[in-house]
Amino acid sequence: MNESSIEATLSNIREQFSFDLVVLTDIRIRQTNYMIRWKYSIGSSGEQWKRIALPRGKGVPGTVMKTGKSMIIDDIAGTDIERDLFRYPILKTEQLQSFIAMPLWNDDEEVMGILLMGNRSRRMFAEEEYEMIKHCVEKTLRKQILKELMVNE
Amino acid sequence: MNEPNLTSLLEAMFHHSKEMIIFVNKSGEIVHMNAHAASTLDETDYDRSQFQHICNHCQGMYMSGGRVACSNCYLYQDEIVSFQVYMRTREGEVVPFIANFQRVDPENEISVFTLNPLAEQLKTQEIEHQKRLTQRIIQAQEGERKRISRDLHDGVTQELLNVLLEMRLLKYVDDREALNDKMVKSEESLSHLLDYVRNISVELRPASLDDLGIEAALKTHFKWIERQYGISVDFSFTVEQKRFNPEVETVLYRIIQEAIFNAAKYAEVDCVDVSLEEMKNEETHHIKFTIEDAGLGFHVGDTPVGTGLGLFGMSERASSVGGTVSVDSAPGRGTKVFGSIPV
């Protein structure tokens, strides 16, 4: 069960770091076509996330992919994101108030997918906490994804 | 003491006042009017042997949103103070007045209707309003330019730069297989870029609107909406005629687009209903449109959450082709935008 093991990993991350929502894009981003979709979701409030498909470069995944860096937002209130919230549909439909979005790299330094972990309330992410989350994601989720990509190829 | 009595004072006021004073009975016939009223109003159709009716002069009351209407006519009320009404004057113009209407003789059901010119005040107000509006339009235009410029810079320029660098490096790759790999990647980048540019152009104005007509353009747009906002659009299209005047098609497209954007931004819904139907008889041929959601809704009279330009733009677009738009909404009861356009 390939899918379920990624989902199980996501579910663990969600529980361990008490996020409300953890979503992951398709993990074959490089090969997938122009539109980027969320493929895995744990803790979503409805089915809307399944319909969302953003052109490359748009929304949260677009921003993360373009910069190659994590986005860490403690509170979207007062940010540029809030003003343009409808351009970040996942934040709007899931009513997230704080989130971390990070790129997942493969060994060739290409982005395989974007992981978004968020809460529906404000949340201060301390530096160490972020490092812990990042470390955990790399140890568990990234390994799991690489394993699945290998099996499928 | 030679104190002038009240009756003669009132009479003098009636005859010499620069205010128009008109006495009307309950059915709106003019019983008396003062000299100023008589000289201002258009009396060409006036048959002196008959009562003259106030409705011959009145062009309707001013309602919020710039509409002029006869609903809630003052004639059927006991008293309304300081409302705005349009009257036809001797010069054939329709001029706004500030009016008071009070029943002064309940027994004979006679009311007094006083009118003061408003044109000057209105003019300053209009200029102020125009200024504010222009400012907001300029802001919106600048915002849109900024967005397009960012789209071009972040998307197109960056991606082109990447491909350029990749291609420069190709020269130094000796191994044929590695070269192939790299070329495939450049190809992918270019194809993404192509999609990106296409997307920008469709967002600005879909070519399908000109090439294929309103139905196809809307269907594509609804698919885009679904992916962009996760909102599904339930579309009912029961119009037989396939193509219309390009202006009408653009107006319909933009109104529907704007209404759905509003639903996506403010209504907190995951589904919007859109319908287009044809209303046809011997004299008229209309397209009726409805965009409805079951979301949060709002008080129609409230100050808008956004710029307010959206709703204004919709009614301006509609009136540019002789159509109308109305908005019906209440908190917790969803929002319905509807109207019709003659074709």
Short mmCIF file of C-alpha atoms in Angstrom, two decimals:
data_model
loop_
_atom_site.label_atom_id
_atom_site.label_comp_id
_atom_site.label_asym_id
_atom_site.label_seq_id
_atom_site.Cartn_x
_atom_site.Cartn_y
_atom_site.Cartn_z
CA MET A 1 0.00 0.00 0.00
CA ASN A 2 2.08 2.87 -1.31
CA GLU A 3 -0.36 5.69 -0.77
CA SER A 4 -1.30 4.69 2.71
CA SER A 5 2.26 4.71 3.93
CA ILE A 6 2.81 8.29 2.82
CA GLU A 7 -0.49 9.12 4.41
CA ALA A 8 0.50 7.33 7.59
CA THR A 9 3.71 9.34 7.70
CA LEU A 10 1.80 12.58 7.18
CA SER A 11 -0.62 11.57 9.88
CA ASN A 12 2.26 10.96 12.29
CA ILE A 13 3.76 14.35 11.54
CA ARG A 14 0.40 15.98 12.13
CA GLU A 15 -0.01 14.31 15.47
CA GLN A 16 3.54 14.66 16.68
CA PHE A 17 3.67 18.41 16.07
CA SER A 18 -0.05 19.07 16.65
CA PHE A 19 -0.94 20.57 13.28
CA ASP A 20 -4.56 20.85 12.22
CA LEU A 21 -3.83 20.11 8.59
CA VAL A 22 -1.01 18.47 6.67
CA VAL A 23 -1.16 18.45 2.86
CA LEU A 24 1.31 17.28 0.27
CA THR A 25 1.37 17.90 -3.48
CA ASP A 26 1.88 15.24 -6.08
CA ILE A 27 5.37 13.90 -5.47
CA ARG A 28 6.34 13.75 -9.13
CA ILE A 29 6.20 17.47 -9.64
CA ARG A 30 9.01 17.66 -12.13
CA GLN A 31 7.30 15.26 -14.51
CA THR A 32 3.74 16.31 -13.85
CA ASN A 33 2.30 18.80 -16.19
CA TYR A 34 1.70 22.42 -15.68
CA MET A 35 -0.99 22.27 -13.03
CA ILE A 36 0.02 21.41 -9.49
CA ARG A 37 -2.46 19.65 -7.26
CA TRP A 38 -2.57 18.56 -3.67
CA LYS A 39 -2.54 14.80 -3.58
CA TYR A 40 -2.50 13.88 0.09
CA SER A 41 -4.39 15.61 2.87
CA ILE A 42 -4.76 14.81 6.55
CA GLY A 43 -7.16 16.86 8.64
CA SER A 44 -8.92 18.83 5.91
CA SER A 45 -12.33 20.34 6.55
CA GLY A 46 -13.92 19.28 3.27
CA GLU A 47 -13.33 18.09 -0.25
CA GLN A 48 -12.43 21.42 -1.75
CA TRP A 49 -8.67 20.81 -1.59
CA LYS A 50 -9.06 18.04 -4.16
CA ARG A 51 -10.39 20.45 -6.77
CA ILE A 52 -7.60 22.97 -6.39
CA ALA A 53 -5.01 22.93 -9.15
CA LEU A 54 -2.69 25.86 -9.51
CA PRO A 55 -0.46 26.80 -12.40
CA ARG A 56 3.23 26.56 -11.66
CA GLY A 57 4.40 29.57 -9.76
CA LYS A 58 1.02 30.33 -8.16
CA GLY A 59 -0.19 30.07 -4.59
CA VAL A 60 1.72 28.52 -1.71
CA PRO A 61 3.36 25.73 -3.75
CA GLY A 62 4.36 28.24 -6.40
CA THR A 63 6.01 30.56 -3.91
CA VAL A 64 7.89 27.70 -2.25
CA MET A 65 9.01 26.27 -5.59
CA LYS A 66 10.18 29.59 -6.94
CA THR A 67 12.25 30.45 -3.89
CA GLY A 68 13.25 26.92 -2.95
CA LYS A 69 12.83 27.99 0.67
CA SER A 70 10.37 27.21 3.42
CA MET A 71 7.61 29.66 4.23
CA ILE A 72 7.05 30.04 7.94
CA ILE A 73 4.05 32.17 8.83
CA ASP A 74 3.02 32.59 12.46
CA ASP A 75 -0.09 34.57 11.68
CA ILE A 76 -1.35 35.50 8.24
CA ALA A 77 -3.20 38.54 9.63
CA GLY A 78 -1.68 41.73 8.26
CA THR A 79 0.56 39.99 5.70
CA ASP A 80 0.46 40.34 1.93
CA ILE A 81 -1.00 36.86 1.87
CA GLU A 82 -4.06 37.95 3.79
CA ARG A 83 -4.70 40.79 1.40
CA ASP A 84 -4.58 38.39 -1.55
CA LEU A 85 -5.97 35.39 0.26
CA PHE A 86 -8.02 34.23 -2.70
CA ARG A 87 -4.77 33.57 -4.55
CA TYR A 88 -3.86 31.03 -1.86
CA PRO A 89 -6.90 28.77 -2.07
CA ILE A 90 -5.64 26.10 0.33
CA LEU A 91 -5.26 28.67 3.11
CA LYS A 92 -8.67 30.12 2.40
CA THR A 93 -10.70 26.94 2.07
CA GLU A 94 -9.05 25.38 5.11
CA GLN A 95 -9.12 28.67 7.01
CA LEU A 96 -5.52 28.35 8.12
CA GLN A 97 -4.08 31.09 10.27
CA SER A 98 -0.48 29.88 10.53
CA PHE A 99 1.58 27.42 8.54
CA ILE A 100 4.93 26.05 7.46
CA ALA A 101 5.35 25.16 3.79
CA MET A 102 8.54 23.45 2.71
CA PRO A 103 10.00 22.01 -0.48
CA LEU A 104 11.07 18.36 -0.51
CA TRP A 105 14.25 17.79 -2.51
CA ASN A 106 15.43 14.65 -4.19
CA ASP A 107 19.09 13.68 -4.45
CA ASP A 108 19.48 15.56 -7.75
CA GLU A 109 18.52 18.81 -6.07
CA GLU A 110 15.12 18.92 -7.70
CA VAL A 111 11.91 19.66 -5.83
CA MET A 112 9.80 16.50 -5.61
CA GLY A 113 6.86 18.02 -3.84
CA ILE A 114 5.65 20.71 -1.46
CA LEU A 115 4.54 19.96 2.06
CA LEU A 116 2.24 22.31 3.90
CA MET A 117 1.52 21.99 7.62
CA GLY A 118 -0.89 24.45 9.16
CA ASN A 119 -3.08 25.44 12.05
CA ARG A 120 -6.42 27.22 12.13
CA SER A 121 -5.14 29.49 14.88
CA ARG A 122 -2.04 31.64 15.36
CA ARG A 123 1.08 29.71 16.23
CA MET A 124 4.56 30.97 16.96
CA PHE A 125 7.11 28.69 15.38
CA ALA A 126 10.35 28.90 17.33
CA GLU A 127 13.57 28.28 15.45
CA GLU A 128 14.28 24.98 17.26
CA GLU A 129 10.76 23.77 16.69
CA TYR A 130 11.05 24.43 12.97
CA GLU A 131 14.38 22.60 12.88
CA MET A 132 12.82 19.66 14.70
CA ILE A 133 9.93 19.51 12.26
CA LYS A 134 12.26 19.81 9.31
CA HIS A 135 14.52 17.11 10.67
CA CYS A 136 11.57 14.79 11.21
CA VAL A 137 10.20 15.45 7.72
CA GLU A 138 13.55 14.64 6.17
CA LYS A 139 14.01 11.51 8.26
CA THR A 140 10.54 10.10 7.65
CA LEU A 141 8.55 11.67 4.84
CA ARG A 142 11.40 12.37 2.42
CA LYS A 143 12.71 8.80 2.80
CA GLN A 144 9.23 7.42 2.30
CA ILE A 145 8.72 9.45 -0.85
CA LEU A 146 12.08 8.46 -2.32
CA LYS A 147 11.26 4.83 -1.60
CA GLU A 148 7.94 5.09 -3.41
CA LEU A 149 9.40 6.89 -6.38
CA MET A 150 11.99 4.10 -6.69
CA VAL A 151 9.36 1.38 -6.50
CA ASN A 152 7.34 3.08 -9.22
CA GLU A 153 10.19 3.64 -11.60
CA MET B 1 -50.91 98.48 16.12
CA ASN B 2 -51.17 97.62 12.53
CA GLU B 3 -50.04 94.06 12.69
CA PRO B 4 -50.44 92.30 9.34
CA ASN B 5 -52.48 89.20 9.85
CA LEU B 6 -51.13 85.74 9.25
CA THR B 7 -53.38 85.00 6.31
CA SER B 8 -52.11 87.93 4.30
CA LEU B 9 -48.51 87.04 5.20
CA LEU B 10 -49.03 83.48 4.08
CA GLU B 11 -50.63 84.68 0.90
CA ALA B 12 -47.70 86.98 0.22
CA MET B 13 -45.31 84.15 0.88
CA PHE B 14 -47.24 81.88 -1.46
CA HIS B 15 -47.16 84.39 -4.30
CA HIS B 16 -43.66 85.76 -3.92
CA SER B 17 -41.64 82.87 -2.61
CA LYS B 18 -38.77 81.60 -4.71
CA GLU B 19 -39.73 78.19 -3.50
CA MET B 20 -42.20 76.25 -5.60
CA ILE B 21 -45.35 75.63 -3.57
CA ILE B 22 -47.97 73.31 -4.96
CA PHE B 23 -51.18 72.13 -3.31
CA VAL B 24 -52.39 68.77 -4.46
CA ASN B 25 -55.41 66.66 -3.57
CA LYS B 26 -55.32 63.01 -2.72
CA SER B 27 -55.27 61.82 -6.31
CA GLY B 28 -52.42 64.12 -7.20
CA GLU B 29 -54.36 66.85 -9.00
CA ILE B 30 -52.94 70.32 -8.55
CA VAL B 31 -55.32 72.53 -6.64
CA HIS B 32 -53.12 75.60 -6.45
CA MET B 33 -49.60 76.45 -7.30
CA ASN B 34 -47.64 79.63 -6.80
CA ALA B 35 -46.22 81.86 -9.51
CA HIS B 36 -42.77 80.43 -9.20
CA ALA B 37 -44.01 76.91 -9.67
CA ALA B 38 -46.14 77.94 -12.62
CA SER B 39 -43.19 79.64 -14.29
CA THR B 40 -40.83 76.74 -13.70
CA LEU B 41 -42.98 73.81 -14.66
CA ASP B 42 -43.83 72.97 -18.22
CA GLU B 43 -47.43 73.88 -18.88
CA THR B 44 -47.63 73.39 -22.59
CA ASP B 45 -50.06 70.50 -22.34
CA TYR B 46 -52.10 72.24 -19.74
CA ASP B 47 -55.76 72.53 -20.52
CA ARG B 48 -56.89 75.33 -18.22
CA SER B 49 -60.39 74.01 -17.91
CA GLN B 50 -59.19 70.84 -16.23
CA PHE B 51 -57.23 69.92 -13.20
CA GLN B 52 -53.61 69.41 -13.90
CA HIS B 53 -52.03 66.28 -12.54
CA ILE B 54 -48.76 66.28 -10.65
CA CYS B 55 -47.62 63.15 -12.47
CA ASN B 56 -47.42 65.15 -15.71
CA HIS B 57 -44.49 66.99 -14.17
CA CYS B 58 -43.00 64.49 -11.85
CA GLN B 59 -40.34 62.18 -13.28
CA GLY B 60 -39.95 60.04 -10.20
CA MET B 61 -38.20 59.93 -6.90
CA TYR B 62 -34.53 59.35 -6.41
CA MET B 63 -33.73 55.99 -4.86
CA SER B 64 -30.41 54.77 -3.55
CA GLY B 65 -28.05 53.63 -6.27
CA GLY B 66 -29.02 56.39 -8.69
CA ARG B 67 -32.28 54.83 -9.77
CA VAL B 68 -35.37 56.85 -10.42
CA ALA B 69 -38.63 55.17 -9.60
CA CYS B 70 -42.29 55.58 -8.75
CA SER B 71 -42.37 52.88 -6.09
CA ASN B 72 -43.29 54.32 -2.70
CA CYS B 73 -44.71 57.42 -4.38
CA TYR B 74 -45.02 60.36 -2.01
CA LEU B 75 -48.65 60.90 -3.02
CA TYR B 76 -49.71 57.92 -0.93
CA GLN B 77 -47.93 58.99 2.22
CA ASP B 78 -48.98 61.46 4.88
CA GLU B 79 -45.62 63.10 5.17
CA ILE B 80 -42.15 62.80 3.70
CA VAL B 81 -39.55 65.42 4.36
CA SER B 82 -36.42 66.25 2.36
CA PHE B 83 -36.51 63.72 -0.38
CA GLN B 84 -35.19 64.11 -3.88
CA VAL B 85 -37.50 64.21 -6.85
CA TYR B 86 -37.08 64.90 -10.55
CA MET B 87 -39.42 67.32 -12.34
CA ARG B 88 -39.75 68.29 -15.96
CA THR B 89 -39.25 72.02 -16.48
CA ARG B 90 -40.40 74.50 -19.08
CA GLU B 91 -37.10 74.13 -20.93
CA GLY B 92 -37.84 70.47 -21.35
CA GLU B 93 -35.08 69.36 -18.99
CA VAL B 94 -35.46 66.96 -16.13
CA VAL B 95 -34.17 68.71 -13.03
CA PRO B 96 -33.65 67.37 -9.51
CA PHE B 97 -35.37 69.12 -6.61
CA ILE B 98 -35.29 68.68 -2.90
CA ALA B 99 -38.90 68.28 -1.83
CA ASN B 100 -41.17 68.17 1.19
CA PHE B 101 -44.60 66.64 1.08
CA GLN B 102 -47.01 67.14 3.96
CA ARG B 103 -50.72 66.64 4.41
CA VAL B 104 -51.97 70.02 5.67
CA ASP B 105 -55.71 69.52 5.36
CA PRO B 106 -56.59 65.98 6.39
CA GLU B 107 -60.31 66.64 6.02
CA ASN B 108 -60.18 67.47 2.31
CA GLU B 109 -57.02 65.43 1.91
CA ILE B 110 -55.03 68.34 0.56
CA SER B 111 -51.26 68.23 0.78
CA VAL B 112 -48.61 70.84 0.25
CA PHE B 113 -45.67 69.98 -1.93
CA THR B 114 -42.69 72.33 -1.77
CA LEU B 115 -39.72 72.13 -4.07
CA ASN B 116 -36.28 73.73 -3.99
CA PRO B 117 -33.72 73.47 -6.76
CA LEU B 118 -30.90 71.07 -6.07
CA ALA B 119 -28.85 71.24 -9.22
CA GLU B 120 -25.93 73.19 -7.72
CA GLN B 121 -25.52 70.98 -4.68
CA LEU B 122 -25.78 67.92 -6.84
CA LYS B 123 -23.13 69.17 -9.19
CA THR B 124 -20.53 69.58 -6.43
CA GLN B 125 -21.50 66.21 -5.03
CA GLU B 126 -21.15 64.63 -8.42
CA ILE B 127 -17.69 66.11 -8.91
CA GLU B 128 -16.61 64.83 -5.50
CA HIS B 129 -18.01 61.42 -6.30
CA GLN B 130 -16.30 61.34 -9.64
CA LYS B 131 -12.99 62.28 -8.06
CA ARG B 132 -13.22 59.47 -5.55
CA LEU B 133 -14.23 57.02 -8.21
CA THR B 134 -11.41 58.03 -10.53
CA GLN B 135 -8.94 57.59 -7.68
CA ARG B 136 -10.17 54.10 -7.01
CA ILE B 137 -10.13 53.18 -10.68
CA ILE B 138 -6.56 54.41 -10.97
CA GLN B 139 -5.62 52.38 -7.91
CA ALA B 140 -7.25 49.29 -9.32
CA GLN B 141 -5.57 49.81 -12.66
CA GLU B 142 -2.18 50.21 -10.98
CA GLY B 143 -2.81 47.06 -8.93
CA GLU B 144 -3.66 45.11 -12.04
CA ARG B 145 -0.54 46.34 -13.82
CA LYS B 146 1.54 45.38 -10.83
CA ARG B 147 0.07 41.89 -10.90
CA ILE B 148 0.69 41.41 -14.62
CA SER B 149 4.18 42.81 -14.31
CA ARG B 150 4.92 40.44 -11.42
CA ASP B 151 3.51 37.55 -13.42
CA LEU B 152 5.77 38.41 -16.33
CA HIS B 153 8.81 39.01 -14.21
CA ASP B 154 8.56 36.12 -11.75
CA GLY B 155 7.22 33.62 -14.21
CA VAL B 156 8.36 34.36 -17.69
CA THR B 157 11.65 36.18 -17.10
CA GLN B 158 12.88 33.79 -14.42
CA GLU B 159 12.01 30.71 -16.37
CA LEU B 160 13.56 32.09 -19.57
CA LEU B 161 16.71 32.90 -17.67
CA ASN B 162 16.83 29.31 -16.41
CA VAL B 163 16.50 27.90 -19.90
CA LEU B 164 19.11 30.31 -21.18
CA LEU B 165 21.59 29.18 -18.53
CA GLU B 166 20.80 25.53 -19.21
CA MET B 167 21.44 26.05 -22.90
CA ARG B 168 24.72 27.83 -22.30
CA LEU B 169 25.86 24.85 -20.30
CA LEU B 170 24.88 22.42 -23.06
CA LYS B 171 27.91 23.50 -25.04
CA TYR B 172 30.22 22.02 -22.44
CA VAL B 173 28.57 18.64 -22.16
CA ASP B 174 30.56 16.06 -24.06
CA ASP B 175 28.72 12.92 -23.12
CA ARG B 176 25.85 12.35 -25.55
CA GLU B 177 23.56 10.72 -23.02
CA ALA B 178 24.03 13.44 -20.44
CA LEU B 179 23.37 15.97 -23.16
CA ASN B 180 20.09 14.28 -24.04
CA ASP B 181 19.04 14.32 -20.41
CA LYS B 182 19.75 18.00 -20.11
CA MET B 183 17.95 18.79 -23.33
CA VAL B 184 14.85 16.97 -22.17
CA LYS B 185 14.87 19.15 -19.07
CA SER B 186 15.20 22.33 -21.09
CA GLU B 187 12.36 21.15 -23.25
CA GLU B 188 10.20 20.65 -20.18
CA SER B 189 11.07 24.10 -18.91
CA LEU B 190 10.14 25.63 -22.23
CA SER B 191 6.86 23.77 -22.35
CA HIS B 192 6.00 24.97 -18.83
CA LEU B 193 6.85 28.45 -19.90
CA LEU B 194 4.54 28.17 -22.88
CA ASP B 195 1.70 27.09 -20.59
CA TYR B 196 2.50 29.93 -18.26
CA VAL B 197 2.31 32.58 -20.95
CA ARG B 198 -0.88 31.03 -22.30
CA ASN B 199 -2.36 31.18 -18.84
CA ILE B 200 -1.55 34.87 -18.45
CA SER B 201 -3.20 35.68 -21.74
CA VAL B 202 -6.32 33.63 -20.96
CA GLU B 203 -6.63 35.31 -17.58
CA LEU B 204 -6.52 38.71 -19.24
CA ARG B 205 -9.07 37.86 -21.88
CA PRO B 206 -9.94 34.41 -23.17
CA ALA B 207 -9.56 34.00 -26.91
CA SER B 208 -12.41 31.49 -26.79
CA LEU B 209 -14.81 34.34 -26.04
CA ASP B 210 -14.14 35.79 -29.48
CA ASP B 211 -13.65 32.51 -31.32
CA LEU B 212 -16.24 30.21 -29.79
CA GLY B 213 -18.73 32.39 -27.96
CA ILE B 214 -20.05 32.90 -24.49
CA GLU B 215 -20.96 29.32 -23.61
CA ALA B 216 -17.55 27.84 -24.40
CA ALA B 217 -15.71 30.72 -22.76
CA LEU B 218 -17.76 30.42 -19.59
CA LYS B 219 -17.29 26.67 -19.41
CA THR B 220 -13.53 27.07 -19.64
CA HIS B 221 -13.63 29.81 -17.08
CA PHE B 222 -15.66 27.69 -14.65
CA LYS B 223 -13.10 24.90 -14.94
CA TRP B 224 -10.41 27.44 -14.12
CA ILE B 225 -12.44 28.73 -11.15
CA GLU B 226 -12.79 25.20 -9.84
CA ARG B 227 -9.05 24.64 -9.93
CA GLN B 228 -8.17 28.08 -8.70
CA TYR B 229 -10.53 28.30 -5.75
CA GLY B 230 -11.84 24.79 -5.25
CA ILE B 231 -15.33 26.10 -6.02
CA SER B 232 -17.55 24.17 -8.39
CA VAL B 233 -19.92 26.02 -10.68
CA ASP B 234 -23.28 24.55 -11.56
CA PHE B 235 -23.99 25.98 -15.00
CA SER B 236 -27.34 25.93 -16.75
CA PHE B 237 -27.36 27.30 -20.28
CA THR B 238 -30.70 27.26 -22.10
CA VAL B 239 -30.04 29.80 -24.83
CA GLU B 240 -30.67 28.71 -28.39
CA GLN B 241 -28.81 31.43 -30.18
CA LYS B 242 -25.11 30.66 -30.07
CA ARG B 243 -23.42 33.93 -30.88
CA PHE B 244 -24.26 37.49 -29.95
CA ASN B 245 -22.91 40.92 -30.53
CA PRO B 246 -19.31 40.87 -29.19
CA GLU B 247 -20.09 43.70 -26.78
CA VAL B 248 -22.95 41.75 -25.25
CA GLU B 249 -20.80 38.64 -24.96
CA THR B 250 -18.05 40.54 -23.20
CA VAL B 251 -20.47 42.21 -20.81
CA LEU B 252 -22.10 38.88 -19.92
CA TYR B 253 -18.72 37.22 -19.43
CA ARG B 254 -17.33 39.97 -17.24
CA ILE B 255 -20.44 40.28 -15.08
CA ILE B 256 -20.54 36.55 -14.44
CA GLN B 257 -16.80 36.51 -13.80
CA GLU B 258 -17.04 39.35 -11.31
CA ALA B 259 -20.02 37.83 -9.50
CA ILE B 260 -18.22 34.49 -9.12
CA PHE B 261 -15.04 36.23 -7.92
CA ASN B 262 -17.11 37.93 -5.26
CA ALA B 263 -18.60 34.61 -4.20
CA ALA B 264 -15.13 33.05 -4.12
CA LYS B 265 -13.68 35.90 -2.10
CA TYR B 266 -16.42 36.65 0.39
CA ALA B 267 -19.20 34.08 0.44
CA GLU B 268 -17.25 31.13 1.94
CA VAL B 269 -18.98 28.60 -0.29
CA ASP B 270 -17.81 25.64 -2.34
CA CYS B 271 -20.51 25.86 -4.99
CA VAL B 272 -22.06 28.61 -7.12
CA ASP B 273 -25.07 28.36 -9.45
CA VAL B 274 -24.97 30.19 -12.76
CA SER B 275 -27.78 30.24 -15.27
CA LEU B 276 -28.33 31.95 -18.59
CA GLU B 277 -31.73 31.86 -20.24
CA GLU B 278 -33.39 33.46 -23.20
CA MET B 279 -36.52 35.60 -22.87
CA LYS B 280 -38.09 36.02 -26.24
CA ASN B 281 -41.37 37.37 -27.56
CA GLU B 282 -42.43 39.51 -30.53
CA GLU B 283 -41.14 42.79 -29.17
CA THR B 284 -38.21 41.93 -26.96
CA HIS B 285 -35.35 39.52 -26.90
CA HIS B 286 -33.37 39.36 -23.68
CA ILE B 287 -30.73 37.21 -22.07
CA LYS B 288 -31.43 36.71 -18.40
CA PHE B 289 -28.52 35.84 -16.16
CA THR B 290 -28.41 34.69 -12.54
CA ILE B 291 -25.43 33.99 -10.33
CA GLU B 292 -26.41 32.62 -6.97
CA ASP B 293 -24.63 31.27 -3.91
CA ALA B 294 -25.84 30.05 -0.54
CA GLY B 295 -23.01 31.70 1.36
CA LEU B 296 -22.59 34.37 4.01
CA GLY B 297 -24.45 37.16 2.22
CA PHE B 298 -24.37 40.81 3.27
CA HIS B 299 -26.56 43.86 3.87
CA VAL B 300 -27.04 45.35 0.42
CA GLY B 301 -26.74 48.93 1.69
CA ASP B 302 -23.54 48.36 3.69
CA THR B 303 -20.15 49.81 2.87
CA PRO B 304 -18.46 47.21 0.67
CA VAL B 305 -15.70 45.02 2.14
CA GLY B 306 -13.54 45.42 -0.94
CA THR B 307 -13.19 48.48 -3.15
CA GLY B 308 -16.84 48.42 -4.19
CA LEU B 309 -15.67 48.82 -7.75
CA GLY B 310 -16.80 45.31 -8.67
CA LEU B 311 -20.50 45.89 -8.16
CA PHE B 312 -20.25 49.34 -9.68
CA GLY B 313 -18.42 47.91 -12.69
CA MET B 314 -21.10 45.28 -13.19
CA SER B 315 -23.92 47.80 -13.38
CA GLU B 316 -21.86 50.13 -15.56
CA ARG B 317 -21.09 47.31 -17.97
CA ALA B 318 -24.72 46.24 -18.07
CA SER B 319 -26.03 49.73 -18.70
CA SER B 320 -23.48 50.22 -21.49
CA VAL B 321 -25.49 47.71 -23.53
CA GLY B 322 -28.89 48.73 -22.17
CA GLY B 323 -29.15 45.99 -19.58
CA THR B 324 -29.66 45.88 -15.83
CA VAL B 325 -28.05 44.19 -12.84
CA SER B 326 -29.54 43.77 -9.38
CA VAL B 327 -28.08 42.28 -6.24
CA ASP B 328 -30.21 40.54 -3.68
CA SER B 329 -28.56 39.47 -0.46
CA ALA B 330 -28.97 39.31 3.27
CA PRO B 331 -26.62 38.05 5.99
CA GLY B 332 -26.88 34.28 6.21
CA ARG B 333 -29.15 34.03 3.20
CA GLY B 334 -26.65 33.94 0.37
CA THR B 335 -26.30 36.30 -2.55
CA LYS B 336 -28.07 36.48 -5.86
CA VAL B 337 -26.84 38.64 -8.71
CA PHE B 338 -29.31 38.79 -11.57
CA GLY B 339 -30.33 40.90 -14.49
CA SER B 340 -30.98 40.95 -18.19
CA ILE B 341 -29.43 42.28 -21.34
CA PRO B 342 -31.28 43.01 -24.56
CA VAL B 343 -29.83 41.23 -27.60
#
